[in-house]
């Protein structure tokens, strides 16, 4: 895709004004970093608050009394059990139990509010359109901002005091600086924080108001990736894809007891079997020794040098002050504390299987 065919978000001009380095991402021209640099942006988000443009993601509204019941035919999450104002992380699964995409679903009172990944949104929307027909509305006239970090609550409360009343995995319609927004508090970067769905024509003005605060800096895709990696959160197309099941991906926590027992979602037979009998591979955290990072695709070997898996995400963790990685290994080698080696440029790099996350999220529960 050439630069001329890339889509842009309502904040494109602001990104350029702020000196962002723009790159192609999921069909959009997006900021990868600003003059502060990835390391500085990562540390600022951990210490104060970072403003992310996530307007490239898909936003969908689904109406109808039985919307939750229909949604449960597409995902393994307990959508029917969501109380008004609560949100849930789940996955679209295929008939083989693989993951088509991961998504957030919020019970917004009289409708479901759904956010899907940018790279998968066309297929996701087509999938939901088949299930919901004209009850589904794609919210193309809205942008999505994310304000993440420990200072996010105080910053947003200055513009919208009601936002401080939200807790982890809740959402509500809230006016923010005079703009009619739908605000959730999932902290998708692994930090406590908010996701703000705002009318597209008000996005730049709201972003400027947030950036006017001394504690807020613009943050690009680079720091977003290192933040989510330290939080042990999956990146679709890397840590999860159509071949991995939620059980293999260590996402069983996202499937409630009722759905585990009842099934009724695509791929239920495989997933229920894996819940009962276990899997042959598992997603794990990896802590390499030394300073050299192990990138996606690096082979993982056991003490005898036998291949047992591959790295799916890896890099330097600024908060951990060292390299961190995630990957899949054969289940027999997945126990925390297991010594493995990562084949970086043909040489074995000692590493240990560790518990995720690398950095404990500061969510307000």
GROMACS .gro file of C-alpha atoms in nm:
model
  365
    1UNK     CA    1   0.000   0.000   0.000
    2UNK     CA    2   0.146   0.337  -0.100
    3UNK     CA    3   0.135   0.648   0.113
    4UNK     CA    4  -0.126   0.788  -0.126
    5UNK     CA    5  -0.368   0.504  -0.049
    6UNK     CA    6  -0.320   0.502   0.327
    7UNK     CA    7  -0.616   0.613   0.534
    8UNK     CA    8  -0.576   0.889   0.792
    9UNK     CA    9  -0.738   0.959   1.128
   10UNK     CA   10  -0.891   1.293   1.233
   11UNK     CA   11  -0.569   1.365   1.426
   12UNK     CA   12  -0.334   1.331   1.127
   13UNK     CA   13  -0.259   1.704   1.101
   14UNK     CA   14  -0.203   1.729   1.477
   15UNK     CA   15   0.042   1.437   1.469
   16UNK     CA   16   0.247   1.619   1.204
   17UNK     CA   17   0.228   1.948   1.393
   18UNK     CA   18   0.364   1.769   1.700
   19UNK     CA   19   0.659   1.634   1.501
   20UNK     CA   20   0.553   1.271   1.483
   21UNK     CA   21   0.733   1.020   1.265
   22UNK     CA   22   0.451   0.872   1.057
   23UNK     CA   23   0.448   0.512   0.933
   24UNK     CA   24   0.203   0.279   0.757
   25UNK     CA   25   0.012   0.064   1.008
   26UNK     CA   26  -0.295  -0.151   0.942
   27UNK     CA   27  -0.376   0.051   0.631
   28UNK     CA   28  -0.345   0.385   0.811
   29UNK     CA   29  -0.077   0.649   0.838
   30UNK     CA   30  -0.002   0.651   1.210
   31UNK     CA   31   0.256   0.807   1.446
   32UNK     CA   32   0.524   0.562   1.560
   33UNK     CA   33   0.698   0.816   1.782
   34UNK     CA   34   0.727   1.185   1.862
   35UNK     CA   35   1.042   1.390   1.933
   36UNK     CA   36   1.054   1.253   2.293
   37UNK     CA   37   1.138   0.910   2.147
   38UNK     CA   38   0.999   0.564   2.224
   39UNK     CA   39   1.193   0.520   2.550
   40UNK     CA   40   1.087   0.860   2.685
   41UNK     CA   41   0.724   0.809   2.577
   42UNK     CA   42   0.713   0.468   2.746
   43UNK     CA   43   0.851   0.603   3.075
   44UNK     CA   44   0.628   0.910   3.064
   45UNK     CA   45   0.318   0.690   3.028
   46UNK     CA   46   0.429   0.477   3.324
   47UNK     CA   47   0.493   0.788   3.538
   48UNK     CA   48   0.219   1.031   3.427
   49UNK     CA   49  -0.017   1.008   3.127
   50UNK     CA   50   0.018   0.938   2.756
   51UNK     CA   51  -0.233   1.029   2.484
   52UNK     CA   52  -0.268   0.769   2.209
   53UNK     CA   53  -0.460   0.802   1.882
   54UNK     CA   54  -0.642   0.471   1.830
   55UNK     CA   55  -0.897   0.608   1.585
   56UNK     CA   56  -0.791   0.347   1.329
   57UNK     CA   57  -0.966   0.080   1.536
   58UNK     CA   58  -1.322  -0.020   1.449
   59UNK     CA   59  -1.611   0.109   1.659
   60UNK     CA   60  -1.951  -0.055   1.627
   61UNK     CA   61  -2.293  -0.010   1.788
   62UNK     CA   62  -2.534  -0.304   1.804
   63UNK     CA   63  -2.897  -0.253   1.900
   64UNK     CA   64  -3.172  -0.497   1.989
   65UNK     CA   65  -3.293  -0.675   2.301
   66UNK     CA   66  -3.118  -1.003   2.222
   67UNK     CA   67  -2.790  -0.850   2.102
   68UNK     CA   68  -2.592  -1.022   2.377
   69UNK     CA   69  -2.742  -1.361   2.292
   70UNK     CA   70  -2.655  -1.323   1.924
   71UNK     CA   71  -2.304  -1.199   2.008
   72UNK     CA   72  -2.247  -1.516   2.209
   73UNK     CA   73  -2.283  -1.716   1.886
   74UNK     CA   74  -1.966  -1.541   1.764
   75UNK     CA   75  -1.747  -1.524   2.076
   76UNK     CA   76  -1.676  -1.744   2.382
   77UNK     CA   77  -1.709  -1.455   2.628
   78UNK     CA   78  -2.003  -1.429   2.867
   79UNK     CA   79  -2.174  -1.133   2.703
   80UNK     CA   80  -2.517  -1.223   2.839
   81UNK     CA   81  -2.381  -1.189   3.191
   82UNK     CA   82  -2.259  -0.833   3.138
   83UNK     CA   83  -2.436  -0.581   3.359
   84UNK     CA   84  -2.510  -0.237   3.219
   85UNK     CA   85  -2.195  -0.029   3.222
   86UNK     CA   86  -1.961  -0.330   3.228
   87UNK     CA   87  -1.723  -0.433   2.951
   88UNK     CA   88  -1.553  -0.759   2.859
   89UNK     CA   89  -1.251  -0.875   2.659
   90UNK     CA   90  -1.326  -1.168   2.427
   91UNK     CA   91  -1.236  -1.316   2.087
   92UNK     CA   92  -1.404  -1.398   1.759
   93UNK     CA   93  -1.324  -1.768   1.706
   94UNK     CA   94  -1.342  -1.982   1.393
   95UNK     CA   95  -1.492  -2.329   1.357
   96UNK     CA   96  -1.153  -2.483   1.443
   97UNK     CA   97  -1.126  -2.286   1.769
   98UNK     CA   98  -0.864  -2.045   1.632
   99UNK     CA   99  -0.882  -1.674   1.702
  100UNK     CA  100  -1.006  -1.447   1.420
  101UNK     CA  101  -0.956  -1.132   1.628
  102UNK     CA  102  -0.984  -1.008   1.984
  103UNK     CA  103  -1.226  -0.736   2.085
  104UNK     CA  104  -1.387  -0.535   2.363
  105UNK     CA  105  -1.762  -0.549   2.422
  106UNK     CA  106  -1.939  -0.301   2.649
  107UNK     CA  107  -2.301  -0.321   2.770
  108UNK     CA  108  -2.385   0.043   2.706
  109UNK     CA  109  -2.735   0.026   2.850
  110UNK     CA  110  -2.958   0.016   2.542
  111UNK     CA  111  -2.694  -0.127   2.304
  112UNK     CA  112  -2.360  -0.304   2.280
  113UNK     CA  113  -2.053  -0.092   2.205
  114UNK     CA  114  -1.783  -0.298   2.034
  115UNK     CA  115  -1.421  -0.208   1.953
  116UNK     CA  116  -1.216  -0.428   1.716
  117UNK     CA  117  -0.861  -0.417   1.582
  118UNK     CA  118  -0.786  -0.197   1.281
  119UNK     CA  119  -0.619  -0.472   1.078
  120UNK     CA  120  -0.919  -0.704   1.116
  121UNK     CA  121  -1.208  -0.462   1.126
  122UNK     CA  122  -1.339  -0.524   0.773
  123UNK     CA  123  -1.368  -0.898   0.835
  124UNK     CA  124  -1.502  -0.842   1.187
  125UNK     CA  125  -1.770  -0.603   1.069
  126UNK     CA  126  -1.872  -0.841   0.789
  127UNK     CA  127  -1.896  -1.123   1.046
  128UNK     CA  128  -2.114  -0.915   1.277
  129UNK     CA  129  -2.320  -0.778   0.986
  130UNK     CA  130  -2.412  -1.134   0.891
  131UNK     CA  131  -2.530  -1.196   1.246
  132UNK     CA  132  -2.700  -0.863   1.324
  133UNK     CA  133  -2.800  -0.716   0.986
  134UNK     CA  134  -2.918  -0.357   1.003
  135UNK     CA  135  -2.907  -0.360   1.382
  136UNK     CA  136  -2.534  -0.298   1.348
  137UNK     CA  137  -2.402   0.053   1.294
  138UNK     CA  138  -2.037   0.122   1.213
  139UNK     CA  139  -1.942   0.439   1.397
  140UNK     CA  140  -1.736   0.592   1.117
  141UNK     CA  141  -1.805   0.944   1.240
  142UNK     CA  142  -1.618   0.889   1.567
  143UNK     CA  143  -1.252   0.898   1.667
  144UNK     CA  144  -1.098   0.706   1.956
  145UNK     CA  145  -0.843   0.855   2.195
  146UNK     CA  146  -0.672   0.667   2.477
  147UNK     CA  147  -0.541   0.846   2.784
  148UNK     CA  148  -0.326   0.601   2.976
  149UNK     CA  149  -0.110   0.621   3.286
  150UNK     CA  150  -0.140   0.685   3.660
  151UNK     CA  151  -0.222   1.054   3.610
  152UNK     CA  152  -0.497   0.982   3.356
  153UNK     CA  153  -0.774   0.983   3.616
  154UNK     CA  154  -0.684   1.326   3.753
  155UNK     CA  155  -0.632   1.474   3.407
  156UNK     CA  156  -0.962   1.350   3.268
  157UNK     CA  157  -1.152   1.437   3.587
  158UNK     CA  158  -1.063   1.802   3.531
  159UNK     CA  159  -1.265   1.791   3.207
  160UNK     CA  160  -1.523   1.531   3.313
  161UNK     CA  161  -1.551   1.466   3.690
  162UNK     CA  162  -1.779   1.162   3.631
  163UNK     CA  163  -1.489   0.979   3.466
  164UNK     CA  164  -1.324   0.933   3.806
  165UNK     CA  165  -1.621   0.719   3.914
  166UNK     CA  166  -1.552   0.458   3.646
  167UNK     CA  167  -1.355   0.153   3.758
  168UNK     CA  168  -1.160  -0.109   3.564
  169UNK     CA  169  -1.363  -0.255   3.274
  170UNK     CA  170  -1.656  -0.018   3.299
  171UNK     CA  171  -1.787   0.246   3.058
  172UNK     CA  172  -2.044   0.525   3.034
  173UNK     CA  173  -2.168   0.807   2.814
  174UNK     CA  174  -1.994   1.116   2.949
  175UNK     CA  175  -1.953   1.471   2.822
  176UNK     CA  176  -1.582   1.551   2.809
  177UNK     CA  177  -1.504   1.920   2.771
  178UNK     CA  178  -1.845   1.964   2.612
  179UNK     CA  179  -1.812   1.676   2.365
  180UNK     CA  180  -2.060   1.384   2.389
  181UNK     CA  181  -1.825   1.088   2.442
  182UNK     CA  182  -1.848   0.723   2.540
  183UNK     CA  183  -1.569   0.661   2.790
  184UNK     CA  184  -1.435   0.323   2.901
  185UNK     CA  185  -1.164   0.241   3.155
  186UNK     CA  186  -0.990  -0.074   3.038
  187UNK     CA  187  -0.633   0.053   3.040
  188UNK     CA  188  -0.552  -0.142   2.725
  189UNK     CA  189  -0.181  -0.053   2.745
  190UNK     CA  190  -0.152  -0.223   3.082
  191UNK     CA  191  -0.166   0.109   3.266
  192UNK     CA  192  -0.474   0.246   3.436
  193UNK     CA  193  -0.642   0.462   3.176
  194UNK     CA  194  -0.934   0.561   2.959
  195UNK     CA  195  -1.049   0.508   2.604
  196UNK     CA  196  -1.257   0.802   2.478
  197UNK     CA  197  -1.491   0.762   2.179
  198UNK     CA  198  -1.548   1.117   2.057
  199UNK     CA  199  -1.722   1.269   1.751
  200UNK     CA  200  -1.457   1.286   1.477
  201UNK     CA  201  -1.506   1.658   1.425
  202UNK     CA  202  -1.426   1.721   1.792
  203UNK     CA  203  -1.130   1.485   1.823
  204UNK     CA  204  -0.853   1.735   1.754
  205UNK     CA  205  -1.000   1.995   1.988
  206UNK     CA  206  -1.032   1.739   2.267
  207UNK     CA  207  -0.682   1.606   2.205
  208UNK     CA  208  -0.543   1.959   2.230
  209UNK     CA  209  -0.726   2.015   2.560
  210UNK     CA  210  -0.578   1.695   2.701
  211UNK     CA  211  -0.230   1.778   2.569
  212UNK     CA  212  -0.251   2.121   2.731
  213UNK     CA  213  -0.218   1.945   3.068
  214UNK     CA  214   0.140   1.939   3.197
  215UNK     CA  215   0.116   1.567   3.274
  216UNK     CA  216   0.011   1.459   2.921
  217UNK     CA  217   0.237   1.385   2.625
  218UNK     CA  218   0.151   1.235   2.282
  219UNK     CA  219   0.259   0.872   2.252
  220UNK     CA  220   0.317   0.667   1.936
  221UNK     CA  221   0.294   0.305   1.830
  222UNK     CA  222   0.646   0.224   1.946
  223UNK     CA  223   0.582   0.290   2.314
  224UNK     CA  224   0.237   0.140   2.286
  225UNK     CA  225   0.397  -0.190   2.184
  226UNK     CA  226   0.656  -0.194   2.463
  227UNK     CA  227   0.389  -0.105   2.720
  228UNK     CA  228   0.155  -0.385   2.615
  229UNK     CA  229   0.445  -0.634   2.595
  230UNK     CA  230   0.550  -0.557   2.953
  231UNK     CA  231   0.184  -0.601   3.052
  232UNK     CA  232   0.179  -0.946   2.888
  233UNK     CA  233  -0.108  -0.848   2.657
  234UNK     CA  234  -0.152  -1.028   2.325
  235UNK     CA  235  -0.106  -0.849   1.991
  236UNK     CA  236  -0.330  -0.996   1.723
  237UNK     CA  237  -0.139  -1.141   1.429
  238UNK     CA  238   0.163  -1.201   1.651
  239UNK     CA  239   0.072  -1.363   1.986
  240UNK     CA  240  -0.268  -1.487   1.868
  241UNK     CA  241  -0.400  -1.578   1.523
  242UNK     CA  242  -0.631  -1.819   1.344
  243UNK     CA  243  -0.422  -2.120   1.455
  244UNK     CA  244  -0.409  -2.040   1.827
  245UNK     CA  245  -0.697  -2.110   2.060
  246UNK     CA  246  -0.784  -1.897   2.365
  247UNK     CA  247  -0.671  -2.185   2.588
  248UNK     CA  248  -0.329  -2.212   2.424
  249UNK     CA  249  -0.295  -1.834   2.444
  250UNK     CA  250  -0.351  -1.837   2.823
  251UNK     CA  251  -0.677  -1.645   2.775
  252UNK     CA  252  -0.900  -1.899   2.948
  253UNK     CA  253  -0.976  -1.634   3.210
  254UNK     CA  254  -1.178  -1.452   2.942
  255UNK     CA  255  -1.422  -1.745   2.906
  256UNK     CA  256  -1.672  -1.755   3.191
  257UNK     CA  257  -1.782  -2.074   3.363
  258UNK     CA  258  -2.121  -2.081   3.190
  259UNK     CA  259  -1.973  -2.051   2.841
  260UNK     CA  260  -1.709  -2.316   2.918
  261UNK     CA  261  -1.984  -2.558   3.012
  262UNK     CA  262  -2.252  -2.462   2.759
  263UNK     CA  263  -2.036  -2.396   2.453
  264UNK     CA  264  -2.242  -2.258   2.165
  265UNK     CA  265  -1.962  -2.053   2.007
  266UNK     CA  266  -1.745  -2.129   1.701
  267UNK     CA  267  -1.479  -2.386   1.779
  268UNK     CA  268  -1.638  -2.483   2.111
  269UNK     CA  269  -1.558  -2.852   2.063
  270UNK     CA  270  -1.182  -2.792   2.046
  271UNK     CA  271  -1.180  -2.530   2.320
  272UNK     CA  272  -1.387  -2.740   2.561
  273UNK     CA  273  -1.162  -3.040   2.491
  274UNK     CA  274  -0.852  -2.829   2.562
  275UNK     CA  275  -1.005  -2.702   2.886
  276UNK     CA  276  -1.067  -3.061   2.995
  277UNK     CA  277  -0.750  -3.227   2.869
  278UNK     CA  278  -0.495  -2.947   2.832
  279UNK     CA  279  -0.305  -2.826   2.526
  280UNK     CA  280   0.016  -2.935   2.356
  281UNK     CA  281   0.155  -2.580   2.360
  282UNK     CA  282   0.112  -2.271   2.576
  283UNK     CA  283   0.187  -1.899   2.558
  284UNK     CA  284   0.450  -1.807   2.816
  285UNK     CA  285   0.661  -1.515   2.929
  286UNK     CA  286   1.034  -1.530   2.857
  287UNK     CA  287   1.308  -1.338   3.038
  288UNK     CA  288   1.635  -1.349   2.842
  289UNK     CA  289   1.962  -1.305   3.028
  290UNK     CA  290   2.181  -1.007   2.938
  291UNK     CA  291   2.068  -0.710   2.732
  292UNK     CA  292   2.009  -0.857   2.384
  293UNK     CA  293   1.639  -0.874   2.288
  294UNK     CA  294   1.486  -1.177   2.118
  295UNK     CA  295   1.249  -1.071   1.841
  296UNK     CA  296   0.943  -1.239   1.689
  297UNK     CA  297   1.026  -1.563   1.511
  298UNK     CA  298   1.328  -1.654   1.725
  299UNK     CA  299   1.338  -2.028   1.792
  300UNK     CA  300   1.309  -2.151   2.152
  301UNK     CA  301   1.510  -2.466   2.238
  302UNK     CA  302   1.536  -2.685   2.548
  303UNK     CA  303   1.850  -2.778   2.743
  304UNK     CA  304   1.940  -3.035   2.476
  305UNK     CA  305   1.902  -2.786   2.193
  306UNK     CA  306   1.576  -2.941   2.072
  307UNK     CA  307   1.330  -2.686   1.927
  308UNK     CA  308   1.026  -2.646   2.157
  309UNK     CA  309   0.867  -2.325   2.031
  310UNK     CA  310   0.902  -1.974   1.893
  311UNK     CA  311   0.898  -1.616   2.020
  312UNK     CA  312   0.587  -1.422   1.911
  313UNK     CA  313   0.669  -1.081   2.063
  314UNK     CA  314   0.997  -0.956   2.198
  315UNK     CA  315   1.193  -0.643   2.264
  316UNK     CA  316   1.348  -0.423   2.530
  317UNK     CA  317   1.129  -0.343   2.829
  318UNK     CA  318   1.210   0.012   2.945
  319UNK     CA  319   1.039  -0.034   3.282
  320UNK     CA  320   1.193  -0.379   3.336
  321UNK     CA  321   1.525  -0.235   3.216
  322UNK     CA  322   1.600  -0.545   3.016
  323UNK     CA  323   1.477  -0.766   2.733
  324UNK     CA  324   1.135  -0.933   2.760
  325UNK     CA  325   0.949  -1.168   2.528
  326UNK     CA  326   0.644  -1.389   2.489
  327UNK     CA  327   0.611  -1.704   2.284
  328UNK     CA  328   0.466  -2.052   2.257
  329UNK     CA  329   0.642  -2.359   2.393
  330UNK     CA  330   0.546  -2.724   2.423
  331UNK     CA  331   0.338  -2.760   2.738
  332UNK     CA  332   0.594  -2.994   2.898
  333UNK     CA  333   0.837  -2.699   2.905
  334UNK     CA  334   0.591  -2.426   3.007
  335UNK     CA  335   0.638  -2.429   3.386
  336UNK     CA  336   0.757  -2.105   3.543
  337UNK     CA  337   1.127  -2.129   3.617
  338UNK     CA  338   1.211  -2.360   3.326
  339UNK     CA  339   1.547  -2.280   3.168
  340UNK     CA  340   1.542  -2.251   2.788
  341UNK     CA  341   1.757  -2.093   2.519
  342UNK     CA  342   1.658  -1.845   2.249
  343UNK     CA  343   1.843  -1.883   1.919
  344UNK     CA  344   1.937  -1.521   1.844
  345UNK     CA  345   2.135  -1.489   1.520
  346UNK     CA  346   2.226  -1.857   1.547
  347UNK     CA  347   2.361  -1.839   1.901
  348UNK     CA  348   2.181  -1.973   2.210
  349UNK     CA  349   2.076  -1.696   2.449
  350UNK     CA  350   1.988  -1.829   2.799
  351UNK     CA  351   1.637  -1.740   2.914
  352UNK     CA  352   1.382  -1.844   3.174
  353UNK     CA  353   1.008  -1.909   3.152
  354UNK     CA  354   0.851  -1.646   3.378
  355UNK     CA  355   0.503  -1.553   3.500
  356UNK     CA  356   0.322  -1.280   3.308
  357UNK     CA  357   0.292  -0.982   3.326
  358UNK     CA  358   0.641  -0.838   3.347
  359UNK     CA  359   0.499  -0.520   3.503
  360UNK     CA  360   0.193  -0.534   3.730
  361UNK     CA  361  -0.085  -0.314   3.585
  362UNK     CA  362  -0.214  -0.037   3.809
  363UNK     CA  363  -0.581  -0.085   3.728
  364UNK     CA  364  -0.841   0.068   3.962
  365UNK     CA  365  -1.068  -0.224   4.044
   0.00000   0.00000   0.00000
